[in-house]
Coordinates of C-alpha atoms in Angstrom, one line a residue:
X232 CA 60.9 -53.6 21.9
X233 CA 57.8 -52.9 23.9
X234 CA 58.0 -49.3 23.2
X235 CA 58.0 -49.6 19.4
X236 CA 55.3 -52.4 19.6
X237 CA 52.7 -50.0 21.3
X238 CA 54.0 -47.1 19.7
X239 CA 52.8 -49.1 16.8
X240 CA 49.9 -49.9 18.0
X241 CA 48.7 -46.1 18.6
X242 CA 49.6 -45.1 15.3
X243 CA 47.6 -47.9 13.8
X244 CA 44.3 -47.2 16.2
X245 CA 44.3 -43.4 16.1
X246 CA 45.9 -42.2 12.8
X247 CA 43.8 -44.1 9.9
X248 CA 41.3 -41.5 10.2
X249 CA 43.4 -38.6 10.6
X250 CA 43.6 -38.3 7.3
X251 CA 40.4 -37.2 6.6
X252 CA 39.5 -34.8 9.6
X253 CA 43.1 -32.9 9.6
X254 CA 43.3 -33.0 5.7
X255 CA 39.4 -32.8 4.9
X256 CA 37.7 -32.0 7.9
X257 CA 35.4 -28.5 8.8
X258 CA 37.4 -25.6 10.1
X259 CA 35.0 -25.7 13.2
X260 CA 37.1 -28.6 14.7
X261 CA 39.8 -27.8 16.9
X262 CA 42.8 -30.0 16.9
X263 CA 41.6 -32.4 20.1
X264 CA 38.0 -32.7 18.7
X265 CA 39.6 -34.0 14.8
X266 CA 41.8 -36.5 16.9
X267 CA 39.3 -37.7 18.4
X268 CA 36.5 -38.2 15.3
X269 CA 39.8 -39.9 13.4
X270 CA 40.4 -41.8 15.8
X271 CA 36.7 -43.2 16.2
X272 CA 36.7 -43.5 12.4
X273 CA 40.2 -45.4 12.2
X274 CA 38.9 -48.7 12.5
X275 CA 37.1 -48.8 9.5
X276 CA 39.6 -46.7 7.4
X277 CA 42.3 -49.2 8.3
X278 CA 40.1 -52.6 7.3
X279 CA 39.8 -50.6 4.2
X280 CA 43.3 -49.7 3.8
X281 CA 44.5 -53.9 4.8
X282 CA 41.6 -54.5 2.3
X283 CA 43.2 -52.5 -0.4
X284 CA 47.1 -54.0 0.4
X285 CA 46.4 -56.8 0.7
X286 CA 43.9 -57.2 -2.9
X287 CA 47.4 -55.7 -4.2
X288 CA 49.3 -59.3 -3.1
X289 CA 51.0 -58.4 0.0
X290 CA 51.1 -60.7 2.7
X291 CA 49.4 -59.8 6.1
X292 CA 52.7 -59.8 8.1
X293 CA 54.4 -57.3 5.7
X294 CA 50.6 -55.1 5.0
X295 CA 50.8 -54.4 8.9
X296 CA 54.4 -52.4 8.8
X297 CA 53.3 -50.8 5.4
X298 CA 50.3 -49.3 7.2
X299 CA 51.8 -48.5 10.3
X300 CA 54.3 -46.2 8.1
X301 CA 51.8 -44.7 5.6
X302 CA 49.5 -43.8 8.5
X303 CA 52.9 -42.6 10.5
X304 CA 52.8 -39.8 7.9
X305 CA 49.8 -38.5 9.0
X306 CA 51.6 -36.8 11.9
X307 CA 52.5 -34.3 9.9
X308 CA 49.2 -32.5 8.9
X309 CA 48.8 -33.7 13.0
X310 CA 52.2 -31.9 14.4
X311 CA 51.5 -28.8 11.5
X312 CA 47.7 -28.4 13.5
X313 CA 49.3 -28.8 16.6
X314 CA 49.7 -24.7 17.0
X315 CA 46.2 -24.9 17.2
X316 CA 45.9 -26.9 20.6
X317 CA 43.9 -25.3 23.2
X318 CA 44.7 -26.4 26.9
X319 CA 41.8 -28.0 28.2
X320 CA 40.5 -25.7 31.5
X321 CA 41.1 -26.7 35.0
X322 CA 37.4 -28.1 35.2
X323 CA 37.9 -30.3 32.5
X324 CA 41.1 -32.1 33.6
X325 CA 40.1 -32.4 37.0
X326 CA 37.2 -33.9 35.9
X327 CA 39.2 -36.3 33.5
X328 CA 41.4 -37.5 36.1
X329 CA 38.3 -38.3 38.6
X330 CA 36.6 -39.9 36.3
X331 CA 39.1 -41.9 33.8
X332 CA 41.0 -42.6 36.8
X333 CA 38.2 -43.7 38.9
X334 CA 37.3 -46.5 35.9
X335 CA 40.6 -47.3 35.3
X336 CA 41.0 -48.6 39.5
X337 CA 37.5 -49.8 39.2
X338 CA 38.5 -52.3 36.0
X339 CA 42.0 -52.8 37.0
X340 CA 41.4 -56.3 39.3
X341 CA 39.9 -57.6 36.0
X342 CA 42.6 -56.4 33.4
X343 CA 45.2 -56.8 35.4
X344 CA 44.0 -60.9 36.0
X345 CA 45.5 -62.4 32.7
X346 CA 43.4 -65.6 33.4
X347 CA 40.0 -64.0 33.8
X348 CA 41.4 -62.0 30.4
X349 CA 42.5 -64.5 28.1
X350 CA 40.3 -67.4 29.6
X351 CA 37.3 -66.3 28.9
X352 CA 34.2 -67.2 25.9
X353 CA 34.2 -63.9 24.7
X354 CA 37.7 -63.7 24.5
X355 CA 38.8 -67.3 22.5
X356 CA 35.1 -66.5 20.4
X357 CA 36.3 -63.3 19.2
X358 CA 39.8 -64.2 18.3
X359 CA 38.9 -66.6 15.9
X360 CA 38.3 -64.6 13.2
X361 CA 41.4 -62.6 14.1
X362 CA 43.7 -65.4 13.6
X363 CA 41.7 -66.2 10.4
X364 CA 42.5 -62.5 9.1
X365 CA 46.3 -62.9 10.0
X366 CA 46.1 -66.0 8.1
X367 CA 45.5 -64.7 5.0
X368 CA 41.8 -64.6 4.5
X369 CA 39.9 -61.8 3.1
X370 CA 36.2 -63.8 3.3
X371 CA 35.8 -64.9 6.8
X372 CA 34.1 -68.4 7.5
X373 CA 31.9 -69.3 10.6
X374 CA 35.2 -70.8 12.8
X375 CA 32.9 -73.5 14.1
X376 CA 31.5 -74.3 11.0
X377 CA 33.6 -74.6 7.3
X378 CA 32.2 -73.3 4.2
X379 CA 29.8 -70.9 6.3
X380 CA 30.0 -67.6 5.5
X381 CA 30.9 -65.7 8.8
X382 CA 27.1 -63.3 9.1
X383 CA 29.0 -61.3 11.6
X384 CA 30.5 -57.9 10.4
X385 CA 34.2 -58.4 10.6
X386 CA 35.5 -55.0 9.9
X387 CA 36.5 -54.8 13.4
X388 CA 38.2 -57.8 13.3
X389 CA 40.5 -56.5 10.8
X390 CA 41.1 -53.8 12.9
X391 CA 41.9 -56.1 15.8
X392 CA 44.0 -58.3 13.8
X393 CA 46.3 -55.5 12.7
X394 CA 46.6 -54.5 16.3
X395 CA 47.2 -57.6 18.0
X396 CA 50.4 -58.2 15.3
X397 CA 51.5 -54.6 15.8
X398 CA 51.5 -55.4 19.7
X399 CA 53.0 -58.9 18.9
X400 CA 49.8 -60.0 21.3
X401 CA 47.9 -62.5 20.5
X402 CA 44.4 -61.0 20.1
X403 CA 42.8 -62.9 23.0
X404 CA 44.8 -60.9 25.1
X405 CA 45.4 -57.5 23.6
X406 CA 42.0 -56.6 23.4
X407 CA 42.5 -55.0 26.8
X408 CA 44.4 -52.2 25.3
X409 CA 41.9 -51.5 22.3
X410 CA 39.4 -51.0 25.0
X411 CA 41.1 -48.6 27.2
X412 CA 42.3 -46.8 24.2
X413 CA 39.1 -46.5 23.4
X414 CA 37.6 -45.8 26.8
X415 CA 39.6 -42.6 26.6
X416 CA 38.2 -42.0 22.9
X417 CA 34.4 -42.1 24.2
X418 CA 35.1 -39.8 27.5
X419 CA 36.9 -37.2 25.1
X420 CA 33.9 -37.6 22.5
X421 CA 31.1 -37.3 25.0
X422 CA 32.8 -34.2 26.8
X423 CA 32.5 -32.7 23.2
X424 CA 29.6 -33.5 22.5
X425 CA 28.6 -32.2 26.5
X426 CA 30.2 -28.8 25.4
X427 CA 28.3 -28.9 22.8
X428 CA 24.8 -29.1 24.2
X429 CA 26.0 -26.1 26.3
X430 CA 27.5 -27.5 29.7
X431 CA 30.8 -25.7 31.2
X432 CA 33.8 -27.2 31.6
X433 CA 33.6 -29.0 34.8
X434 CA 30.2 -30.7 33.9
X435 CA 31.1 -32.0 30.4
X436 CA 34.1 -33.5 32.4
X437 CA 31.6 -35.3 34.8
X438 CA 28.6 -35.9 32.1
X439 CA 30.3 -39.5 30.9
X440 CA 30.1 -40.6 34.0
X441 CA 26.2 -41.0 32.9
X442 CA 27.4 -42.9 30.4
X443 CA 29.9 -45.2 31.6
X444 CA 27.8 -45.8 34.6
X445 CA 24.1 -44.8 33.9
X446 CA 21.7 -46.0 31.6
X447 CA 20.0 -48.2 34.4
X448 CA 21.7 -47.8 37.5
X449 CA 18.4 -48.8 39.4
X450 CA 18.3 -52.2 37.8
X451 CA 22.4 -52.7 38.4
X452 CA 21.4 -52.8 42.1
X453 CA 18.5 -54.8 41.9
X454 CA 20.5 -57.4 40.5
X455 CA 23.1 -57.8 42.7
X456 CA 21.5 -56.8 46.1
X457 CA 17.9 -58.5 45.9
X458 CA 16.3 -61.5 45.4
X459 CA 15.9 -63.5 42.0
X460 CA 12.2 -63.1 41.9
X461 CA 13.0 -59.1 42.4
X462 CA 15.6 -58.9 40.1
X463 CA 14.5 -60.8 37.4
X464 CA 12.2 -57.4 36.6
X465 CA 15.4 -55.1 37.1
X466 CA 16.1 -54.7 33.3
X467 CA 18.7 -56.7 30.6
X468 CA 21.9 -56.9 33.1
X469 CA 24.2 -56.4 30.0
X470 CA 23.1 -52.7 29.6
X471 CA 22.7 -51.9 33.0
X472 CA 26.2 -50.6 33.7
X473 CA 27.4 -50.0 30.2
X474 CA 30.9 -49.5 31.2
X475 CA 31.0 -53.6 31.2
X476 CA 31.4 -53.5 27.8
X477 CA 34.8 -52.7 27.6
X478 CA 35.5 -55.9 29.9
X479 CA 35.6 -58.2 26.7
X480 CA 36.5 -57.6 23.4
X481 CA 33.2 -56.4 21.3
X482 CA 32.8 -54.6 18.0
X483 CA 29.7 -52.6 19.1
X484 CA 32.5 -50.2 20.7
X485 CA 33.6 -48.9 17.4
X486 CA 30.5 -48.8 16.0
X487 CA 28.8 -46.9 19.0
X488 CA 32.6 -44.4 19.0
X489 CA 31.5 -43.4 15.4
X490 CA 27.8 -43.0 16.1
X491 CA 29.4 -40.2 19.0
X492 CA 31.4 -38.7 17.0
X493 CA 28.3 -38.7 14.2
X494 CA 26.4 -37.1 17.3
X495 CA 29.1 -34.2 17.5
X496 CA 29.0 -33.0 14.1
X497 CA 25.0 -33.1 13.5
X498 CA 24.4 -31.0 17.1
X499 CA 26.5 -28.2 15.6
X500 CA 24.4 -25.0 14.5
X501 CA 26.4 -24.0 11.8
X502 CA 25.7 -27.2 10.2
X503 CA 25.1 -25.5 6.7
X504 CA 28.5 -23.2 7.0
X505 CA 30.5 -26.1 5.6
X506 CA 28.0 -28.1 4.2
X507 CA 30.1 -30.3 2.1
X508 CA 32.3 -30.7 4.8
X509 CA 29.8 -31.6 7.7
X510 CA 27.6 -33.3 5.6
X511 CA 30.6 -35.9 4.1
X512 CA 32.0 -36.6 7.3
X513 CA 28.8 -37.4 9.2
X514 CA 28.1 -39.8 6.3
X515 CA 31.2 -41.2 6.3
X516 CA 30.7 -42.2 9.6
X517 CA 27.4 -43.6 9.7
X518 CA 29.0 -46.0 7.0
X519 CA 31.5 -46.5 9.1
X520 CA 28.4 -48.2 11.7
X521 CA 27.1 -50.0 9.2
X522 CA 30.4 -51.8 8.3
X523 CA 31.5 -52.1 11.5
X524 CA 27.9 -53.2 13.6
X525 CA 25.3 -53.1 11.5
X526 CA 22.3 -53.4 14.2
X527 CA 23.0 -49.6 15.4
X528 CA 22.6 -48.6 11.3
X529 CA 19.3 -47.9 11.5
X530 CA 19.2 -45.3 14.4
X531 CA 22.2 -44.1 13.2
X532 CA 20.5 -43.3 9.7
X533 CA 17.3 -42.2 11.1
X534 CA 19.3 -39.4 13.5
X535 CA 20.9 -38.4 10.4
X536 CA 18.5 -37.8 7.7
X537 CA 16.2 -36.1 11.0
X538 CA 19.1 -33.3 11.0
X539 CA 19.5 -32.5 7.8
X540 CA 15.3 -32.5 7.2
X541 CA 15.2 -29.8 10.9
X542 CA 17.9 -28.3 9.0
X543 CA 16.0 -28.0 5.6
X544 CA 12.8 -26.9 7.3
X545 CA 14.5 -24.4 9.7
X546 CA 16.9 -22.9 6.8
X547 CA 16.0 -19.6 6.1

Protein backbone atom coordinates (compact mmCIF):
# COMPACT_ATOMS: atom_id res chain seq x y z
CA UNK A 1 0.00 0.00 0.00
CA UNK A 2 1.54 3.36 -1.14
CA UNK A 3 0.35 5.09 1.94
CA UNK A 4 1.99 2.70 4.45
CA UNK A 5 5.14 2.59 2.19
CA UNK A 6 5.75 6.49 2.52
CA UNK A 7 4.32 6.70 5.75
CA UNK A 8 7.25 4.43 6.42
CA UNK A 9 9.41 6.16 4.77
CA UNK A 10 8.88 9.52 6.94
CA UNK A 11 9.07 7.81 10.12
CA UNK A 12 12.41 6.30 9.12
CA UNK A 13 13.93 9.88 7.69
CA UNK A 14 12.51 12.17 10.37
CA UNK A 15 12.12 10.15 13.71
CA UNK A 16 15.81 8.52 14.36
CA UNK A 17 16.81 11.73 15.76
CA UNK A 18 13.86 12.54 17.67
CA UNK A 19 14.91 10.73 20.20
CA UNK A 20 17.49 12.78 21.33
CA UNK A 21 16.10 16.46 20.84
CA UNK A 22 12.41 15.71 22.31
CA UNK A 23 13.81 13.35 25.06
CA UNK A 24 17.44 15.14 25.55
CA UNK A 25 17.27 18.23 23.89
CA UNK A 26 17.58 22.21 25.55
CA UNK A 27 14.29 23.58 26.73
CA UNK A 28 15.05 26.58 24.31
CA UNK A 29 13.78 24.53 21.41
CA UNK A 30 10.27 24.76 20.48
CA UNK A 31 8.62 21.77 19.11
CA UNK A 32 9.12 22.70 15.05
CA UNK A 33 12.88 23.74 15.68
CA UNK A 34 13.58 19.85 17.59
CA UNK A 35 11.82 18.32 14.52
CA UNK A 36 13.72 19.80 12.47
CA UNK A 37 17.48 19.27 14.19
CA UNK A 38 16.18 15.30 14.51
CA UNK A 39 15.31 15.15 11.54
CA UNK A 40 18.77 16.51 10.11
CA UNK A 41 20.46 14.19 12.63
CA UNK A 42 18.31 11.04 11.64
CA UNK A 43 20.45 9.89 9.02
CA UNK A 44 23.23 9.07 11.01
CA UNK A 45 21.28 7.87 14.06
CA UNK A 46 19.54 5.36 11.83
CA UNK A 47 23.04 3.86 10.04
CA UNK A 48 23.82 3.50 13.64
CA UNK A 49 20.77 1.86 14.77
CA UNK A 50 20.88 -0.75 11.16
CA UNK A 51 24.54 -0.96 12.41
CA UNK A 52 23.62 -2.14 15.84
CA UNK A 53 20.57 -4.79 14.40
CA UNK A 54 22.04 -5.94 12.19
CA UNK A 55 25.71 -6.82 14.34
CA UNK A 56 22.83 -8.59 16.53
CA UNK A 57 22.06 -11.19 13.38
CA UNK A 58 19.00 -9.83 11.83
CA UNK A 59 18.67 -9.82 8.28
CA UNK A 60 18.43 -6.37 6.39
CA UNK A 61 14.76 -7.02 5.13
CA UNK A 62 13.44 -7.84 8.70
CA UNK A 63 16.09 -4.73 10.54
CA UNK A 64 14.09 -2.20 8.26
CA UNK A 65 10.38 -3.05 9.87
CA UNK A 66 12.09 -3.32 13.34
CA UNK A 67 13.40 0.27 12.98
CA UNK A 68 10.51 1.62 11.38
CA UNK A 69 8.47 0.47 14.69
CA UNK A 70 11.09 1.35 17.38
CA UNK A 71 11.47 4.77 15.83
CA UNK A 72 7.39 4.85 15.38
CA UNK A 73 7.53 5.15 19.28
CA UNK A 74 9.07 8.20 19.20
CA UNK A 75 5.77 9.93 18.39
CA UNK A 76 4.99 9.81 21.60
CA UNK A 77 7.46 12.20 23.35
CA UNK A 78 6.53 14.01 19.64
CA UNK A 79 2.42 14.01 20.10
CA UNK A 80 3.11 14.70 24.21
CA UNK A 81 5.29 18.15 22.85
CA UNK A 82 2.84 18.71 20.45
CA UNK A 83 0.84 21.30 23.07
CA UNK A 84 3.83 23.20 22.59
CA UNK A 85 3.41 24.04 18.76
CA UNK A 86 3.33 27.62 17.96
CA UNK A 87 1.56 28.56 14.58
CA UNK A 88 4.02 29.89 12.33
CA UNK A 89 2.92 33.94 11.50
CA UNK A 90 1.35 34.95 8.40
CA UNK A 91 4.81 36.20 7.09
CA UNK A 92 6.37 33.05 7.41
CA UNK A 93 3.91 30.80 5.65
CA UNK A 94 3.40 33.08 2.90
CA UNK A 95 6.81 33.13 2.47
CA UNK A 96 7.04 29.20 2.60
CA UNK A 97 4.57 28.73 0.10
CA UNK A 98 6.45 31.31 -2.42
CA UNK A 99 9.32 29.99 -1.99
CA UNK A 100 9.05 26.00 -1.46
CA UNK A 101 6.44 26.17 -4.02
CA UNK A 102 8.34 28.22 -6.43
CA UNK A 103 11.33 25.31 -6.27
CA UNK A 104 9.08 22.63 -6.19
CA UNK A 105 7.51 23.99 -10.09
CA UNK A 106 10.99 24.95 -10.88
CA UNK A 107 12.39 21.07 -10.37
CA UNK A 108 9.22 19.41 -11.22
CA UNK A 109 10.08 18.94 -15.33
CA UNK A 110 13.16 17.02 -13.93
CA UNK A 111 11.57 14.88 -11.07
CA UNK A 112 8.68 14.28 -12.73
CA UNK A 113 10.95 12.76 -16.00
CA UNK A 114 11.61 9.13 -14.68
CA UNK A 115 14.19 8.68 -17.52
CA UNK A 116 16.34 11.78 -16.86
CA UNK A 117 15.80 10.33 -12.97
CA UNK A 118 16.80 6.91 -12.98
CA UNK A 119 19.01 7.19 -16.15
CA UNK A 120 21.45 9.11 -15.00
CA UNK A 121 25.57 8.53 -13.70
CA UNK A 122 24.93 9.92 -10.50
CA UNK A 123 21.99 7.98 -10.11
CA UNK A 124 23.22 4.06 -11.13
CA UNK A 125 26.83 5.33 -9.25
CA UNK A 126 25.16 6.04 -6.05
CA UNK A 127 22.96 3.08 -5.86
CA UNK A 128 25.62 0.67 -5.90
CA UNK A 129 26.44 0.76 -2.62
CA UNK A 130 22.79 0.80 -1.62
CA UNK A 131 22.08 -2.49 -3.09
CA UNK A 132 25.37 -3.73 -1.49
CA UNK A 133 23.85 -2.54 2.03
CA UNK A 134 20.54 -4.43 1.29
CA UNK A 135 22.58 -7.30 0.51
CA UNK A 136 23.87 -7.85 3.61
CA UNK A 137 27.12 -6.07 3.87
CA UNK A 138 28.30 -4.05 6.71
CA UNK A 139 32.07 -3.20 4.96
CA UNK A 140 31.28 -1.72 1.69
CA UNK A 141 33.71 -2.49 -1.35
CA UNK A 142 34.57 -0.18 -4.31
CA UNK A 143 31.50 -1.60 -6.72
CA UNK A 144 33.80 -1.30 -9.75
CA UNK A 145 36.57 -2.76 -8.07
CA UNK A 146 36.50 -6.16 -5.56
CA UNK A 147 38.47 -6.38 -2.51
CA UNK A 148 38.72 -2.42 -2.45
CA UNK A 149 37.64 -0.95 0.38
CA UNK A 150 34.89 1.61 -0.60
CA UNK A 151 37.02 5.37 0.70
CA UNK A 152 33.69 7.01 0.37
CA UNK A 153 31.73 7.59 3.68
CA UNK A 154 28.68 5.36 3.42
CA UNK A 155 26.70 6.38 6.29
CA UNK A 156 24.30 7.85 4.05
CA UNK A 157 24.01 5.05 2.02
CA UNK A 158 22.70 3.20 4.83
CA UNK A 159 20.35 5.73 5.30
CA UNK A 160 19.26 5.54 1.67
CA UNK A 161 19.15 1.83 1.66
CA UNK A 162 16.67 1.66 4.50
CA UNK A 163 14.58 4.18 2.71
CA UNK A 164 14.54 2.85 -0.70
CA UNK A 165 13.18 -0.71 1.01
CA UNK A 166 10.74 1.15 3.20
CA UNK A 167 9.39 2.83 -0.18
CA UNK A 168 9.76 -0.63 -1.92
CA UNK A 169 11.83 1.89 -4.61
CA UNK A 170 14.72 0.90 -5.83
CA UNK A 171 17.23 3.55 -4.73
CA UNK A 172 18.08 4.85 -8.15
CA UNK A 173 14.77 6.16 -8.13
CA UNK A 174 13.65 7.07 -4.75
CA UNK A 175 16.23 9.41 -4.14
CA UNK A 176 13.85 12.06 -5.47
CA UNK A 177 11.84 11.87 -2.24
CA UNK A 178 14.96 12.02 0.17
CA UNK A 179 15.76 15.16 -1.50
CA UNK A 180 12.48 16.98 -1.28
CA UNK A 181 12.12 15.79 2.18
CA UNK A 182 15.01 17.21 2.77
CA UNK A 183 14.59 20.43 0.78
CA UNK A 184 11.83 21.21 3.22
CA UNK A 185 14.33 20.28 6.23
CA UNK A 186 16.99 23.02 5.05
CA UNK A 187 14.22 25.91 4.25
CA UNK A 188 12.78 25.21 7.94
CA UNK A 189 16.48 25.08 9.36
CA UNK A 190 17.68 28.21 7.60
CA UNK A 191 14.39 30.20 8.59
CA UNK A 192 15.58 29.25 12.15
CA UNK A 193 18.56 30.02 11.96
CA UNK A 194 17.29 33.55 9.97
CA UNK A 195 15.15 34.18 13.23
CA UNK A 196 17.86 33.73 14.89
CA UNK A 197 20.29 36.27 13.62
CA UNK A 198 17.35 38.71 14.27
CA UNK A 199 15.15 38.95 10.89
CA UNK A 200 11.11 39.05 11.27
CA UNK A 201 9.06 36.72 10.07
CA UNK A 202 8.51 37.56 6.52
CA UNK A 203 12.33 37.86 5.81
CA UNK A 204 13.51 34.56 7.45
CA UNK A 205 10.79 33.05 5.12
CA UNK A 206 12.44 34.69 2.01
CA UNK A 207 16.35 34.46 3.43
CA UNK A 208 16.74 30.64 1.86
CA UNK A 209 15.99 31.81 -1.15
CA UNK A 210 19.86 33.10 -0.85
CA UNK A 211 20.59 29.87 -0.32
CA UNK A 212 18.80 27.69 -2.65
CA UNK A 213 19.50 30.19 -5.32
CA UNK A 214 22.58 32.49 -4.31
CA UNK A 215 25.95 31.66 -3.61
CA UNK A 216 27.03 32.90 -7.28
CA UNK A 217 24.15 33.87 -9.15
CA UNK A 218 26.53 36.15 -11.29
CA UNK A 219 28.51 33.24 -12.61
CA UNK A 220 25.04 31.01 -13.11
CA UNK A 221 24.34 33.59 -15.84
CA UNK A 222 27.57 33.84 -17.27
CA UNK A 223 27.43 30.26 -17.99
CA UNK A 224 24.49 29.87 -19.74
CA UNK A 225 24.11 33.25 -21.54
CA UNK A 226 27.81 34.15 -22.71
CA UNK A 227 30.41 32.82 -24.58
CA UNK A 228 32.84 29.92 -23.52
CA UNK A 229 35.92 32.14 -23.36
CA UNK A 230 33.55 34.50 -20.90
CA UNK A 231 32.28 31.83 -19.02
CA UNK A 232 34.98 29.79 -18.45
CA UNK A 233 35.99 32.62 -15.64
CA UNK A 234 32.28 32.64 -14.18
CA UNK A 235 33.08 30.34 -11.18
CA UNK A 236 32.77 26.20 -10.55
CA UNK A 237 29.17 25.73 -12.31
CA UNK A 238 28.35 23.00 -9.59
CA UNK A 239 28.04 25.68 -6.82
CA UNK A 240 26.74 28.28 -8.73
CA UNK A 241 23.00 27.57 -8.13
CA UNK A 242 23.24 25.33 -5.13
CA UNK A 243 19.73 24.26 -5.33
CA UNK A 244 21.11 21.64 -8.17
CA UNK A 245 22.15 19.60 -5.58
CA UNK A 246 19.06 18.17 -4.78
CA UNK A 247 18.75 17.00 -8.61
CA UNK A 248 20.83 13.81 -7.93
CA UNK A 249 21.21 11.81 -5.12
CA UNK A 250 24.37 13.19 -2.92
CA UNK A 251 25.43 12.62 0.69
CA UNK A 252 26.84 16.16 1.16
CA UNK A 253 22.96 16.99 1.79
CA UNK A 254 22.89 15.39 5.10
CA UNK A 255 26.03 16.34 6.06
CA UNK A 256 25.57 20.18 5.16
CA UNK A 257 21.52 19.65 7.09
CA UNK A 258 23.56 18.79 10.28
CA UNK A 259 26.15 21.44 9.85
CA UNK A 260 22.61 23.98 9.77
CA UNK A 261 21.22 22.70 12.38
CA UNK A 262 24.94 22.85 14.24
CA UNK A 263 24.72 26.57 13.01
CA UNK A 264 21.27 26.99 15.09
CA UNK A 265 22.32 25.93 18.31
CA UNK A 266 26.01 27.72 18.47
CA UNK A 267 24.27 31.37 17.33
CA UNK A 268 22.14 31.07 20.44
CA UNK A 269 23.11 33.59 23.41
CA UNK A 270 22.16 31.61 26.09
CA UNK A 271 24.62 29.07 25.01
CA UNK A 272 25.99 28.51 28.63
CA UNK A 273 22.10 28.20 30.16
CA UNK A 274 22.12 24.59 29.26
CA UNK A 275 25.47 23.86 28.76
CA UNK A 276 25.37 20.20 28.82
CA UNK A 277 22.59 20.23 26.70
CA UNK A 278 23.82 22.68 23.88
CA UNK A 279 27.18 21.69 24.17
CA UNK A 280 26.19 17.57 23.53
CA UNK A 281 23.96 18.18 20.89
CA UNK A 282 26.19 20.51 18.72
CA UNK A 283 28.81 17.83 19.12
CA UNK A 284 26.74 15.22 18.27
CA UNK A 285 26.17 16.79 15.22
CA UNK A 286 29.42 17.71 13.97
CA UNK A 287 30.04 13.91 14.35
CA UNK A 288 27.30 13.33 12.62
CA UNK A 289 29.42 15.45 9.40
CA UNK A 290 32.17 13.60 9.91
CA UNK A 291 30.41 10.22 9.51
CA UNK A 292 28.30 11.21 6.98
CA UNK A 293 30.83 13.70 4.50
CA UNK A 294 33.85 14.00 6.01
CA UNK A 295 35.32 17.00 3.73
CA UNK A 296 32.84 19.66 5.53
CA UNK A 297 34.48 18.20 9.14
CA UNK A 298 36.97 20.47 9.30
CA UNK A 299 34.92 23.85 8.99
CA UNK A 300 32.46 22.22 10.92
CA UNK A 301 35.05 21.71 13.86
CA UNK A 302 36.73 24.98 13.48
CA UNK A 303 32.99 26.93 13.79
CA UNK A 304 32.66 24.90 16.76
CA UNK A 305 35.56 25.08 18.99
CA UNK A 306 35.42 29.22 17.74
CA UNK A 307 32.06 29.37 19.80
CA UNK A 308 32.78 27.84 22.68
CA UNK A 309 36.43 29.80 22.93
CA UNK A 310 34.03 33.62 22.20
CA UNK A 311 32.02 32.04 24.71
CA UNK A 312 34.90 31.26 27.24
CA UNK A 313 36.48 34.78 26.62
CA UNK A 314 33.14 36.70 26.75
CA UNK A 315 31.81 34.66 30.01
CA UNK A 316 31.65 36.80 32.69
Amino acid sequence: MPFLRFAEFLLLACLPGCWVTFCAGPSWMKWATRLLVGAALSPVLLAAQLYLVRLAGLPFELAVPLLAFLNALTLIPVVRNFRKLSLPYIGTSLAACLVLGTTFLALAPQYTNRYAVLYSTHAWMHAAPDYMVANGDMLLEEPALAGVRLAYPWAGYMFQAVLSYALDSTPAYSYIWTNLLWMVIFYGLFVALAKEMGLRSFSAGLAPVWLFFGVNFVGELLHRVAPRYIARFAGEFRYATWIWYFISPSQMLFAVGMFLAMLLVLVRPSLWAEPGKNLALAALLLLGIGFVYPVLFPAAAVLFAGRIVVELITFD
